[in-house]
Every structure is written in C-alpha cells, then in structure tokens.
PDB file of C-alpha atoms in Angstrom:
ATOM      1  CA  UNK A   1      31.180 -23.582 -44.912  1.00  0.00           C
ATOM      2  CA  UNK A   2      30.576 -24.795 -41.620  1.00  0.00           C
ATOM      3  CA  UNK A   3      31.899 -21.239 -40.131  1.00  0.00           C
ATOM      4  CA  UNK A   4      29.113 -19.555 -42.126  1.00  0.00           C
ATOM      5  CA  UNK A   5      26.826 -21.620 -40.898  1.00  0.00           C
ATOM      6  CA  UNK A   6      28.056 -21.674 -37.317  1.00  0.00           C
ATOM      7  CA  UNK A   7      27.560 -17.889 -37.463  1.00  0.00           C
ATOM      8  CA  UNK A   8      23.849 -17.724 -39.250  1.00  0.00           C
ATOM      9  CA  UNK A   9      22.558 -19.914 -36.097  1.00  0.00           C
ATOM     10  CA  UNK A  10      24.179 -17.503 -33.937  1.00  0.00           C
ATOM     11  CA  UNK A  11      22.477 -14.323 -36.255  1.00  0.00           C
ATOM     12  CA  UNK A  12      19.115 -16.117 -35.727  1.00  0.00           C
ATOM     13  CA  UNK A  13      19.359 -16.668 -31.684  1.00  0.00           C
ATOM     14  CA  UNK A  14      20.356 -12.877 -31.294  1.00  0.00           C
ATOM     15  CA  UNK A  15      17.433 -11.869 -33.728  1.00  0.00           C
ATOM     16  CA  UNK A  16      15.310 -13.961 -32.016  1.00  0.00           C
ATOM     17  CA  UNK A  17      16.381 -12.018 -28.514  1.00  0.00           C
ATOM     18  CA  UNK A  18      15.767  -8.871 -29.691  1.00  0.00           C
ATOM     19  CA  UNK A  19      12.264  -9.062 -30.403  1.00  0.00           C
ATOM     20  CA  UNK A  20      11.294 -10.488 -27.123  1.00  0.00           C
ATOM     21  CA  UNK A  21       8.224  -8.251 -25.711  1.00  0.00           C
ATOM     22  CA  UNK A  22       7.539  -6.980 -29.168  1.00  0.00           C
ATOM     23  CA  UNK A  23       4.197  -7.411 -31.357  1.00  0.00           C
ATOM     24  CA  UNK A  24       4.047  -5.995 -35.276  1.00  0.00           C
ATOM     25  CA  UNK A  25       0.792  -4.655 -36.455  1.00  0.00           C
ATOM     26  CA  UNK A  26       0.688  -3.273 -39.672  1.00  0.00           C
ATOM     27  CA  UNK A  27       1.020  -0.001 -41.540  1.00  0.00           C
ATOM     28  CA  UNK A  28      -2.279   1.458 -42.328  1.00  0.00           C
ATOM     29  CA  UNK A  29      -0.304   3.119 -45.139  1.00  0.00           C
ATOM     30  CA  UNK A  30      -0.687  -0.118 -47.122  1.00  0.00           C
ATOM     31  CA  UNK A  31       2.876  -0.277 -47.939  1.00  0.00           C
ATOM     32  CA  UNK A  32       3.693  -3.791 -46.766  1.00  0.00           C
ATOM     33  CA  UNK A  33       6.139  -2.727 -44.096  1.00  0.00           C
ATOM     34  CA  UNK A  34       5.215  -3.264 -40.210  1.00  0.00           C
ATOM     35  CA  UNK A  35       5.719  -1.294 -37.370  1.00  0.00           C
ATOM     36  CA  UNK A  36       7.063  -2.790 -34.171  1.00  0.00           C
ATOM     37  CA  UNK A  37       5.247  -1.678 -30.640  1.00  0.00           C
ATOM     38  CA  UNK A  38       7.223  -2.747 -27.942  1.00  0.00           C
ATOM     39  CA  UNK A  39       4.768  -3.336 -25.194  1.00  0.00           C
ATOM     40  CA  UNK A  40       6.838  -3.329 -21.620  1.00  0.00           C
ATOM     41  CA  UNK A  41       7.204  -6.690 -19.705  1.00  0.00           C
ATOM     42  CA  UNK A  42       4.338  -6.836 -16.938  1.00  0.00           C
ATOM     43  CA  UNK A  43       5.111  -4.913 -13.615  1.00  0.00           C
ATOM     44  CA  UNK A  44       5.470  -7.197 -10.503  1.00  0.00           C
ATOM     45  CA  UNK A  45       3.220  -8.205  -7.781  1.00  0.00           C
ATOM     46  CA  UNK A  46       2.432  -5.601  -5.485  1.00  0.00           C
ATOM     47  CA  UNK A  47       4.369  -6.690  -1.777  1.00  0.00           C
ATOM     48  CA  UNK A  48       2.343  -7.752   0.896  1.00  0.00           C
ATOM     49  CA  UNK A  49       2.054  -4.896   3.137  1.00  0.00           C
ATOM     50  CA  UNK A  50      -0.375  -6.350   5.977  1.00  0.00           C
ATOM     51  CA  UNK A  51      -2.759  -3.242   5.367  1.00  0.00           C
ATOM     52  CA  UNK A  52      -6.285  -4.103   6.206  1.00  0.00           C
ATOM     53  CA  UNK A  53      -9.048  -3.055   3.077  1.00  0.00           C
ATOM     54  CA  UNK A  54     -12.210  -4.116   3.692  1.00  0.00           C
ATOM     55  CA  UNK A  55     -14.454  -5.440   1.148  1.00  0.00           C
ATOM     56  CA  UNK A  56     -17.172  -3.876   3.258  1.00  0.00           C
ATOM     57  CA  UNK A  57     -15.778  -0.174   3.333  1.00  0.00           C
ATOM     58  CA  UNK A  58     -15.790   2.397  -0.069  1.00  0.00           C
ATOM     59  CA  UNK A  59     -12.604   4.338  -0.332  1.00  0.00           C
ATOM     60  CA  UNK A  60     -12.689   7.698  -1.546  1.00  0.00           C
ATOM     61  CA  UNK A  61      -9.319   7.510  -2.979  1.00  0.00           C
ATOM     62  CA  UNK A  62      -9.486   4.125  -4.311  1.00  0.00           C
ATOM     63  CA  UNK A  63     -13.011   4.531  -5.933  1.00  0.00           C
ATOM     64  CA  UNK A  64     -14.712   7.656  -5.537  1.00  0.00           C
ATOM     65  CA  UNK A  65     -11.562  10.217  -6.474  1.00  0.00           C
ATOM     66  CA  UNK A  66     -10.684   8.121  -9.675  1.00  0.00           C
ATOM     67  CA  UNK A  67     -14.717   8.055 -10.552  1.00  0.00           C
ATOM     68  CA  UNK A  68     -15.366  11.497 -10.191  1.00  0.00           C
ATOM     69  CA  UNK A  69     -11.869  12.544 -11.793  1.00  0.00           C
ATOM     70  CA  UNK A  70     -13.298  10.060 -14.873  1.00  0.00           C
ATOM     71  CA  UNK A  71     -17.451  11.110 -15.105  1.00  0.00           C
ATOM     72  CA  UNK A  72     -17.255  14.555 -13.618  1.00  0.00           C
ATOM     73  CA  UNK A  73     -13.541  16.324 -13.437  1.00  0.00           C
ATOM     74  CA  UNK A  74     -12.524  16.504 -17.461  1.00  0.00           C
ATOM     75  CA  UNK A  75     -11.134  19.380 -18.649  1.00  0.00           C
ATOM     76  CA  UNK A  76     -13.859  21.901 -19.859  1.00  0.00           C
ATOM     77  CA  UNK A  77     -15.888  20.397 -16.482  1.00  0.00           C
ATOM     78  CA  UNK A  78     -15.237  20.367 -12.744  1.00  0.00           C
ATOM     79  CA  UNK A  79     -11.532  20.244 -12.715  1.00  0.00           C
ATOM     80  CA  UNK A  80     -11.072  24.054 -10.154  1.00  0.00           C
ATOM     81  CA  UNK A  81     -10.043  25.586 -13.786  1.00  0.00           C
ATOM     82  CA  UNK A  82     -13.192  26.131 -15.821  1.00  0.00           C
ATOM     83  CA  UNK A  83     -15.745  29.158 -15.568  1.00  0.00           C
ATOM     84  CA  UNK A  84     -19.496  29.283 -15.753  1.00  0.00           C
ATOM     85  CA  UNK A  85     -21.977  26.724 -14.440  1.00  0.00           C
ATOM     86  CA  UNK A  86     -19.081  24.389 -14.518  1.00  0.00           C
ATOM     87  CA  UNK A  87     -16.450  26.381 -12.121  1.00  0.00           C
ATOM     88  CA  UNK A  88     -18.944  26.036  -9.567  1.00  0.00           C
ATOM     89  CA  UNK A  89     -17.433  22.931  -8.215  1.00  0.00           C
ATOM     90  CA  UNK A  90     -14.255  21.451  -7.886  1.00  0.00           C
ATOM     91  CA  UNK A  91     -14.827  17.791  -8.457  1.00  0.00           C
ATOM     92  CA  UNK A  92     -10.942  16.593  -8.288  1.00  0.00           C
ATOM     93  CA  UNK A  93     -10.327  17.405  -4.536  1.00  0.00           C
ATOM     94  CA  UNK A  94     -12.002  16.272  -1.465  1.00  0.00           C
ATOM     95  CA  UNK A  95     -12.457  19.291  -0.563  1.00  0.00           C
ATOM     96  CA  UNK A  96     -14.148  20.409  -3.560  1.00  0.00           C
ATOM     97  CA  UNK A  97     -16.174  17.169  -3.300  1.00  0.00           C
ATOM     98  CA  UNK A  98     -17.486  17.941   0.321  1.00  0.00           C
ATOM     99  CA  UNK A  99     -18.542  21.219  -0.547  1.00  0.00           C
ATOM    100  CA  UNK A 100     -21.691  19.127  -1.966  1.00  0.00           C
ATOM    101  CA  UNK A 101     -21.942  16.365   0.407  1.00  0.00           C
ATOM    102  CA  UNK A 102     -23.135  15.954   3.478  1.00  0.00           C
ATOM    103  CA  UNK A 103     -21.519  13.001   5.253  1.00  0.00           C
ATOM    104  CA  UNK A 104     -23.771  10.029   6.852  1.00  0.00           C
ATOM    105  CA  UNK A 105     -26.666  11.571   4.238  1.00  0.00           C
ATOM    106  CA  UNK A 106     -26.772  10.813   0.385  1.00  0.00           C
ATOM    107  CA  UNK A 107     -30.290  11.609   0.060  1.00  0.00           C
ATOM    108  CA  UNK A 108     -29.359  14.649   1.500  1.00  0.00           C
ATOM    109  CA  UNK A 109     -25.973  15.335  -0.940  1.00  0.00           C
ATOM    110  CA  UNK A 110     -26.213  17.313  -3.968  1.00  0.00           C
ATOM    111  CA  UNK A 111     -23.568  15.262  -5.557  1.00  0.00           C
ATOM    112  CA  UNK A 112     -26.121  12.251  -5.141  1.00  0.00           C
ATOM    113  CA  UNK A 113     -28.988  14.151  -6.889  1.00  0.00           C
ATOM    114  CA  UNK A 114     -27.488  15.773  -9.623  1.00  0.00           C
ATOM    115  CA  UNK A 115     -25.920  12.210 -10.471  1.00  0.00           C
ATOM    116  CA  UNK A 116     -29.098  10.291 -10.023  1.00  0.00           C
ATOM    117  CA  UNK A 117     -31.155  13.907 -11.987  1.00  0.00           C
ATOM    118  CA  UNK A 118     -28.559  13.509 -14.665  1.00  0.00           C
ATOM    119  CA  UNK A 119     -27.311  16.662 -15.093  1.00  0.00           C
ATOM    120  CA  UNK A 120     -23.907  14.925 -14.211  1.00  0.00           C
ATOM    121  CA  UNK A 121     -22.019  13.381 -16.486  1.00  0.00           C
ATOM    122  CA  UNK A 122     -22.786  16.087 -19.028  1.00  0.00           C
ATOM    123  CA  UNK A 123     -24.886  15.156 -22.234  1.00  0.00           C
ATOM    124  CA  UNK A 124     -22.138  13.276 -24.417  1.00  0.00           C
ATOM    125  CA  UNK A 125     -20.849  11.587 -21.841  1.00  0.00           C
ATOM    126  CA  UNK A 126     -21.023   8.466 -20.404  1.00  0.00           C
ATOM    127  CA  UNK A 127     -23.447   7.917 -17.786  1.00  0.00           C
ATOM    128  CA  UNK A 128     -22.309   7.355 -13.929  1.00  0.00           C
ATOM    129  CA  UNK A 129     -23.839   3.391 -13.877  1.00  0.00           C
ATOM    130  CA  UNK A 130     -26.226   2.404 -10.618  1.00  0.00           C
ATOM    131  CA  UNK A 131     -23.440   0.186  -9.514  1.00  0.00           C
ATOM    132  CA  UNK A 132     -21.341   3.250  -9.318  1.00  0.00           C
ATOM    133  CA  UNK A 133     -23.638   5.467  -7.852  1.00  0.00           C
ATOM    134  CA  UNK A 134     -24.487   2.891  -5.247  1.00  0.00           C
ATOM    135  CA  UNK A 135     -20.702   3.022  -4.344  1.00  0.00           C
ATOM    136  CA  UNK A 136     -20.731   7.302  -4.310  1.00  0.00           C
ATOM    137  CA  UNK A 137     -23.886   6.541  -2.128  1.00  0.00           C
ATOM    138  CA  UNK A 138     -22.262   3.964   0.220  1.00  0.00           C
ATOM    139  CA  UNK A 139     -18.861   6.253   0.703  1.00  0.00           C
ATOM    140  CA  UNK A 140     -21.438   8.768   1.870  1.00  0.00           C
ATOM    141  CA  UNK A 141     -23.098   6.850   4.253  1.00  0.00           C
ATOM    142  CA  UNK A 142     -19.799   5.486   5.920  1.00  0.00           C
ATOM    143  CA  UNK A 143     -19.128   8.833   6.761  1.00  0.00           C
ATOM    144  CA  UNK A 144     -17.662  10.547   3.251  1.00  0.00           C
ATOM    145  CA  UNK A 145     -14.134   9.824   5.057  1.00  0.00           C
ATOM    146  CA  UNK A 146     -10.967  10.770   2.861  1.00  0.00           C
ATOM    147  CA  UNK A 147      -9.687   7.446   3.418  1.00  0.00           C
ATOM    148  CA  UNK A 148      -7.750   4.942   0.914  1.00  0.00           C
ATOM    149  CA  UNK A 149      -6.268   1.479   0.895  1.00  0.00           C
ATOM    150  CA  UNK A 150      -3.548  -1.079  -0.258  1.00  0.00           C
ATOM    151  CA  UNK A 151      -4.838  -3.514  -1.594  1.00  0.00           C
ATOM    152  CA  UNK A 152      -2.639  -6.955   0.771  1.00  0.00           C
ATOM    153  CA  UNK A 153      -2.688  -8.834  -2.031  1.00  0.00           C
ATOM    154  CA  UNK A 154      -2.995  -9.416  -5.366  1.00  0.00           C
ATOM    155  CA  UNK A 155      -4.525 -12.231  -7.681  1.00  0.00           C
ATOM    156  CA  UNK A 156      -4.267 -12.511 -11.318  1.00  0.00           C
ATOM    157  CA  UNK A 157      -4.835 -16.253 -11.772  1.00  0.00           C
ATOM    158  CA  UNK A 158      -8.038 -15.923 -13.157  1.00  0.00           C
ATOM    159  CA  UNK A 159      -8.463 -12.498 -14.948  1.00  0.00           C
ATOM    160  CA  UNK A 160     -11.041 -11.375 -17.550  1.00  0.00           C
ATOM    161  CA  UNK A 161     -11.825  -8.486 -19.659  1.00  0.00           C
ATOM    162  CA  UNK A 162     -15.302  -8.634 -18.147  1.00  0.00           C
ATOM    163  CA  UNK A 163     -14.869  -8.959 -14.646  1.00  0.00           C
ATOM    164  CA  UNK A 164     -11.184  -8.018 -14.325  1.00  0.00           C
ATOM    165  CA  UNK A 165     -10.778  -5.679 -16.840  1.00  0.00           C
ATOM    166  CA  UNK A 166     -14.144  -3.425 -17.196  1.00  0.00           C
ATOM    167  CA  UNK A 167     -14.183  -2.502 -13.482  1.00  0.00           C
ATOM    168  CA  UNK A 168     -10.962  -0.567 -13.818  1.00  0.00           C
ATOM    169  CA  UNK A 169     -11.641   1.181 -16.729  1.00  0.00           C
ATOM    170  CA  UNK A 170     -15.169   2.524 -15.684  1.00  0.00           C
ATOM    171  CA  UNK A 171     -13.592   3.757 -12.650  1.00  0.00           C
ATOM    172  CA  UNK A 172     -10.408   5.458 -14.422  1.00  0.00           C
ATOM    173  CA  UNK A 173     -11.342   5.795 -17.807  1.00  0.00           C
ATOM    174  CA  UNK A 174     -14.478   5.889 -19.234  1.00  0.00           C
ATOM    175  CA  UNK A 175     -15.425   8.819 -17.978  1.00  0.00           C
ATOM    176  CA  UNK A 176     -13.163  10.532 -20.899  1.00  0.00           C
ATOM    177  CA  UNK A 177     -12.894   7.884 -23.354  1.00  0.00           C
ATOM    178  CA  UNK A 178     -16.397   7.210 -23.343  1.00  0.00           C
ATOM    179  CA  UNK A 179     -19.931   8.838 -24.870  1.00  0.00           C
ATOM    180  CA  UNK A 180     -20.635  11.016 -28.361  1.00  0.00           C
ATOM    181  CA  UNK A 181     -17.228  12.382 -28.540  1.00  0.00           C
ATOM    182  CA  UNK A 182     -14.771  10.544 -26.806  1.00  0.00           C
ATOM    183  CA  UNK A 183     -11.676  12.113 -25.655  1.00  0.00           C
ATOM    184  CA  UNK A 184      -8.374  11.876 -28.792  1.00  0.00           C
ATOM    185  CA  UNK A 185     -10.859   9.272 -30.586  1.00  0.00           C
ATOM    186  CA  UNK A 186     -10.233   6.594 -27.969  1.00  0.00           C
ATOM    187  CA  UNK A 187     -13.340   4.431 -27.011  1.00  0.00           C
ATOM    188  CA  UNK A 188     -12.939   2.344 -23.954  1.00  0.00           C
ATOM    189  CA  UNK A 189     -16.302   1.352 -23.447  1.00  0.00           C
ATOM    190  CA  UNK A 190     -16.501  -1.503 -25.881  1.00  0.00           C
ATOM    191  CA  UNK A 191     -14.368  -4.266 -26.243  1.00  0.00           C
ATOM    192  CA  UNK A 192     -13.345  -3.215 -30.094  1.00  0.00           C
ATOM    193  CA  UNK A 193     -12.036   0.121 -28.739  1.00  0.00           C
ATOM    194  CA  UNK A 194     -10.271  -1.287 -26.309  1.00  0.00           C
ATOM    195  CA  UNK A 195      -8.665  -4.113 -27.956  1.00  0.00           C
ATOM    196  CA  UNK A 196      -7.702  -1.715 -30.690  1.00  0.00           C
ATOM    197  CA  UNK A 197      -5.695   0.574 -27.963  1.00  0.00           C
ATOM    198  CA  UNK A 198      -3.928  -3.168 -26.864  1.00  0.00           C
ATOM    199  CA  UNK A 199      -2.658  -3.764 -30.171  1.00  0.00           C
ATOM    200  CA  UNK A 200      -1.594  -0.384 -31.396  1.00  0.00           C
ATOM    201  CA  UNK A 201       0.463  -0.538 -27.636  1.00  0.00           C
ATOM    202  CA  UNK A 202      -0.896   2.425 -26.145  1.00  0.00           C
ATOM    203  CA  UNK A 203      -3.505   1.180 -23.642  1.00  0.00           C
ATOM    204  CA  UNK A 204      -0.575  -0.493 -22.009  1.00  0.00           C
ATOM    205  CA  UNK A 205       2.239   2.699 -22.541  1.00  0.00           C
ATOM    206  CA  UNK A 206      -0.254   4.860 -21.102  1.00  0.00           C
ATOM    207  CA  UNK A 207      -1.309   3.419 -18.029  1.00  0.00           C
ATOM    208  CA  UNK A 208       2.207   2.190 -16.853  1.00  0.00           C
ATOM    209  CA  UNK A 209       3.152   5.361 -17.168  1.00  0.00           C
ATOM    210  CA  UNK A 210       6.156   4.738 -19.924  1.00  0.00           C
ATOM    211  CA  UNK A 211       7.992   7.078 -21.849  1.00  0.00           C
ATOM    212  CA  UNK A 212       6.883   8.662 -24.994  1.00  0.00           C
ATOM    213  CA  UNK A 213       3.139   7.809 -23.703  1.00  0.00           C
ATOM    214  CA  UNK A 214       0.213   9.734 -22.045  1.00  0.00           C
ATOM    215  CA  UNK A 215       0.603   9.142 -18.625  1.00  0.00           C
ATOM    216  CA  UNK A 216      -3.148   7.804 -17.834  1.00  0.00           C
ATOM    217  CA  UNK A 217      -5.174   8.390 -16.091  1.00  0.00           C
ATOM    218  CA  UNK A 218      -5.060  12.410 -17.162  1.00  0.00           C
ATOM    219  CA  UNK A 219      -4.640  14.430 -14.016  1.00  0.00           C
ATOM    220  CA  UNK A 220      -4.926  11.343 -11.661  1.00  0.00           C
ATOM    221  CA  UNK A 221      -2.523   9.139  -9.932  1.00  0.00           C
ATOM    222  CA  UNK A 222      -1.373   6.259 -11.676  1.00  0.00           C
ATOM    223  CA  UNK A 223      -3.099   3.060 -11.542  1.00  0.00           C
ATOM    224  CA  UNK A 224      -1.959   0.557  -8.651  1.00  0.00           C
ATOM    225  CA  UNK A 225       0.271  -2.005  -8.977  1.00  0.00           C
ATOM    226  CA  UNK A 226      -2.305  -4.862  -8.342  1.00  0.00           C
ATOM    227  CA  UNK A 227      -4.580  -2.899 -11.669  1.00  0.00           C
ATOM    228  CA  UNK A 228      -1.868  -3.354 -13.477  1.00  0.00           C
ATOM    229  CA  UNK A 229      -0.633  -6.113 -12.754  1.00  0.00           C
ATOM    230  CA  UNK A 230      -4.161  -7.605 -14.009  1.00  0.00           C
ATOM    231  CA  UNK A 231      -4.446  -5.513 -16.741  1.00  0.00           C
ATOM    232  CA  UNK A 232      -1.039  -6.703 -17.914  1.00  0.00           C
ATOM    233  CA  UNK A 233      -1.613 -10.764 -17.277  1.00  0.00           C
ATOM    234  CA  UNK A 234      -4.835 -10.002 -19.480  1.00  0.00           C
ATOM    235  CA  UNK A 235      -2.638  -8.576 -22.038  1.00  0.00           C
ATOM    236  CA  UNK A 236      -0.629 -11.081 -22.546  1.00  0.00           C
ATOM    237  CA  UNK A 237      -2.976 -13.923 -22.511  1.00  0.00           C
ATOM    238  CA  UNK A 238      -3.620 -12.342 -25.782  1.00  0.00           C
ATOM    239  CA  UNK A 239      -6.707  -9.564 -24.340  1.00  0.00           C
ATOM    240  CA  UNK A 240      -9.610 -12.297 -24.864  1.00  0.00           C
ATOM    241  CA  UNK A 241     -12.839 -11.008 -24.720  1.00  0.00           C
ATOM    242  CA  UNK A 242     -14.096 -13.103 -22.177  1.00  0.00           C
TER     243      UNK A 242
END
C-alpha cells in the first residue's frame, strides 16, 4: 500500500511538470474534451547595448517601415508585386518610399497628402491615426533618414494593453488585421479580437516567430526583443484590459 501510494505522489509531481506553460481552452466542437495551447515561456530582456535612441528622433525602421508595411504595403497594395494604380509605388522599401517624399518637406511629400486626402489606407482598411501621421510627418522633417535604433533598455514593470500593448500593434499589425475585412478573420483593433488571438495561442506563436505559426509581422522583420518582451509580461499577467 504505501508503495502505491509512494508512486501516485510521484505520478502527480511529473503531471504537474508537464503542463507548465500550458493553458486549455475548449473545443468549439462541444464535445467536452480540451485542447492544450502551449504558449512559449517569455523571451529575455534585450542586453544593454549602450546604443543611443532618442525619444526626440523618428526612426524609419523602427516606426515608419513597420507602419507603412502595416497601412499601406499588404498584399494586393504597395508591396513592388501588384499592377495597376497600386504597382505605382513600392511602399516596403526605402527606396520605394522616397520616390514620394521629399526630405526636410512633408507638406511638400506625396506620401503626406495622399495619407492626410485618404486615398491611403484603401477603403476597408484601417485608417493611418493623426498620431501616426504626425510621426510619418516628423521622420520627414528630420531629414527622411533610413536610420533605426536599439532600444538600451527595456522596462516591463508596468505594462498595459492600452499604453503598452496598442502602440505595437497599430504600428505592426493593424494595418492587416484591421477594417471591413480583416486579414484570415483576425481583428486586432479591439480588445475582444485580440484577447481572443491570446487565448487560442496564436497572437503569441506568431509574433515570436515559433514553429507551426505565421511568422508575424507578414513580410516584415520580427518584432524586437524589448516588444516582446512586453507583449509577453502582459500575457502572462493574464492580458487585462487595462
């Protein structure tokens, strides 16, 4: 007796192992079974590496690549592939970019106008916001440089889905998974889309980039480690809408 239940305690510690780092959400099937997303232990900090960002300077590819890539550079759009009005402009390279922009000048860059006109985003799509457009703006009048940044450190103390969260997935996501018709279904612009993603696993498999996902964002490079590092410590505070 007491071997049997010597080795049911031991049975219970190395279930109880195993499911570290893994949620169960139901079937939608109804059948009473679950299904088990295992959602990756968060990444770690990003290491210090003494580079200066300014919170005074735009980066293009920090913030105005990821943007455009998001609003204006979907497939179908301005991504150097499509024909028509929309193979006009390549949206998804600098160069492309600078073909309608005219550094020190946003007044004086197309980009700028056909933004703040709204012929860009296309009807269906989520709107560029006047927070980012001030930001396309800014980037233009600090010289349109193709500069970028690493970001010296990182704090996730005091993350929210509002502040923390939101920022990063206007600039990398919303673009696609946003408007009349998002792209695969996915909404990202409200907190019940994305909280949805969170629990099904895939807003987390996607963006870190692990296998058997959608590497996010499409066409893009990957989030940094500092995004998702915050993304992640949101995650598992349990993705409050706060």
């Amino acid at each position: 007796m007491t071997y049997l239940i010597l080795s049911l305690f031991v049975l219970i510690i190395l279930v109880s192992i195993s499911c570290q780092h893994q949620i169960q959400f139901p079937k939608t099937s109804g059948t009473g079974d679950t299904t088990v997303v295992t959602v990756p232990p968060p990444p770690p900090p990003p290491v210090d590496t003494g580079s200066s960002c300014s919170a005074d300077t735009v980066y293009f590819a920090n913030t105005i690549l990821p943007l455009l890539n998001s609003s204006c550079a979907t497939s179908g759009c301005h991504d150097g592939k499509s024909s028509g009005d929309a193979g006009q402009y390549t949206l998804n390279t600098y160069t492309g970019i600078m073909k309608i922009v005219k550094a020190g000048n946003p007044t004086g860059s197309k980009l700028v106008s056909i933004i703040s006109g709204g012929q860009m985003p296309p009807k269906g799509h989520p709107a560029v916001t006047a927070t980012q457009l001030d930001l396309i703006k800014t980037w233009i009048s600090q010289g349109a440089l193709n500069n970028s940044c690493t970001q010296k450190s990182c704090d996730t103390s005091n993350v929210t889905y509002s502040n923390s969260v939101v920022p990063i997935l206007q600039t990398y996501c919303t673009g696609c998974h946003g408007g009349s018709s998002p792209s695969g279904g996915v909404d990202l612009t409200t907190y019940s889309g994305v909280s949805a993603e969170v629990s099904n696993g895939k807003l987390w498999g996607d963006i870190s980039h692990a296998s058997g996902y959608n590497a996010m964002p499409l066409g893009g490079s990957s989030l940094s480690s500092c995004q998702l590092s915050t993304i992640s410590s949101w995650i598992n505070k349990g993705a409050p809408n706060n």
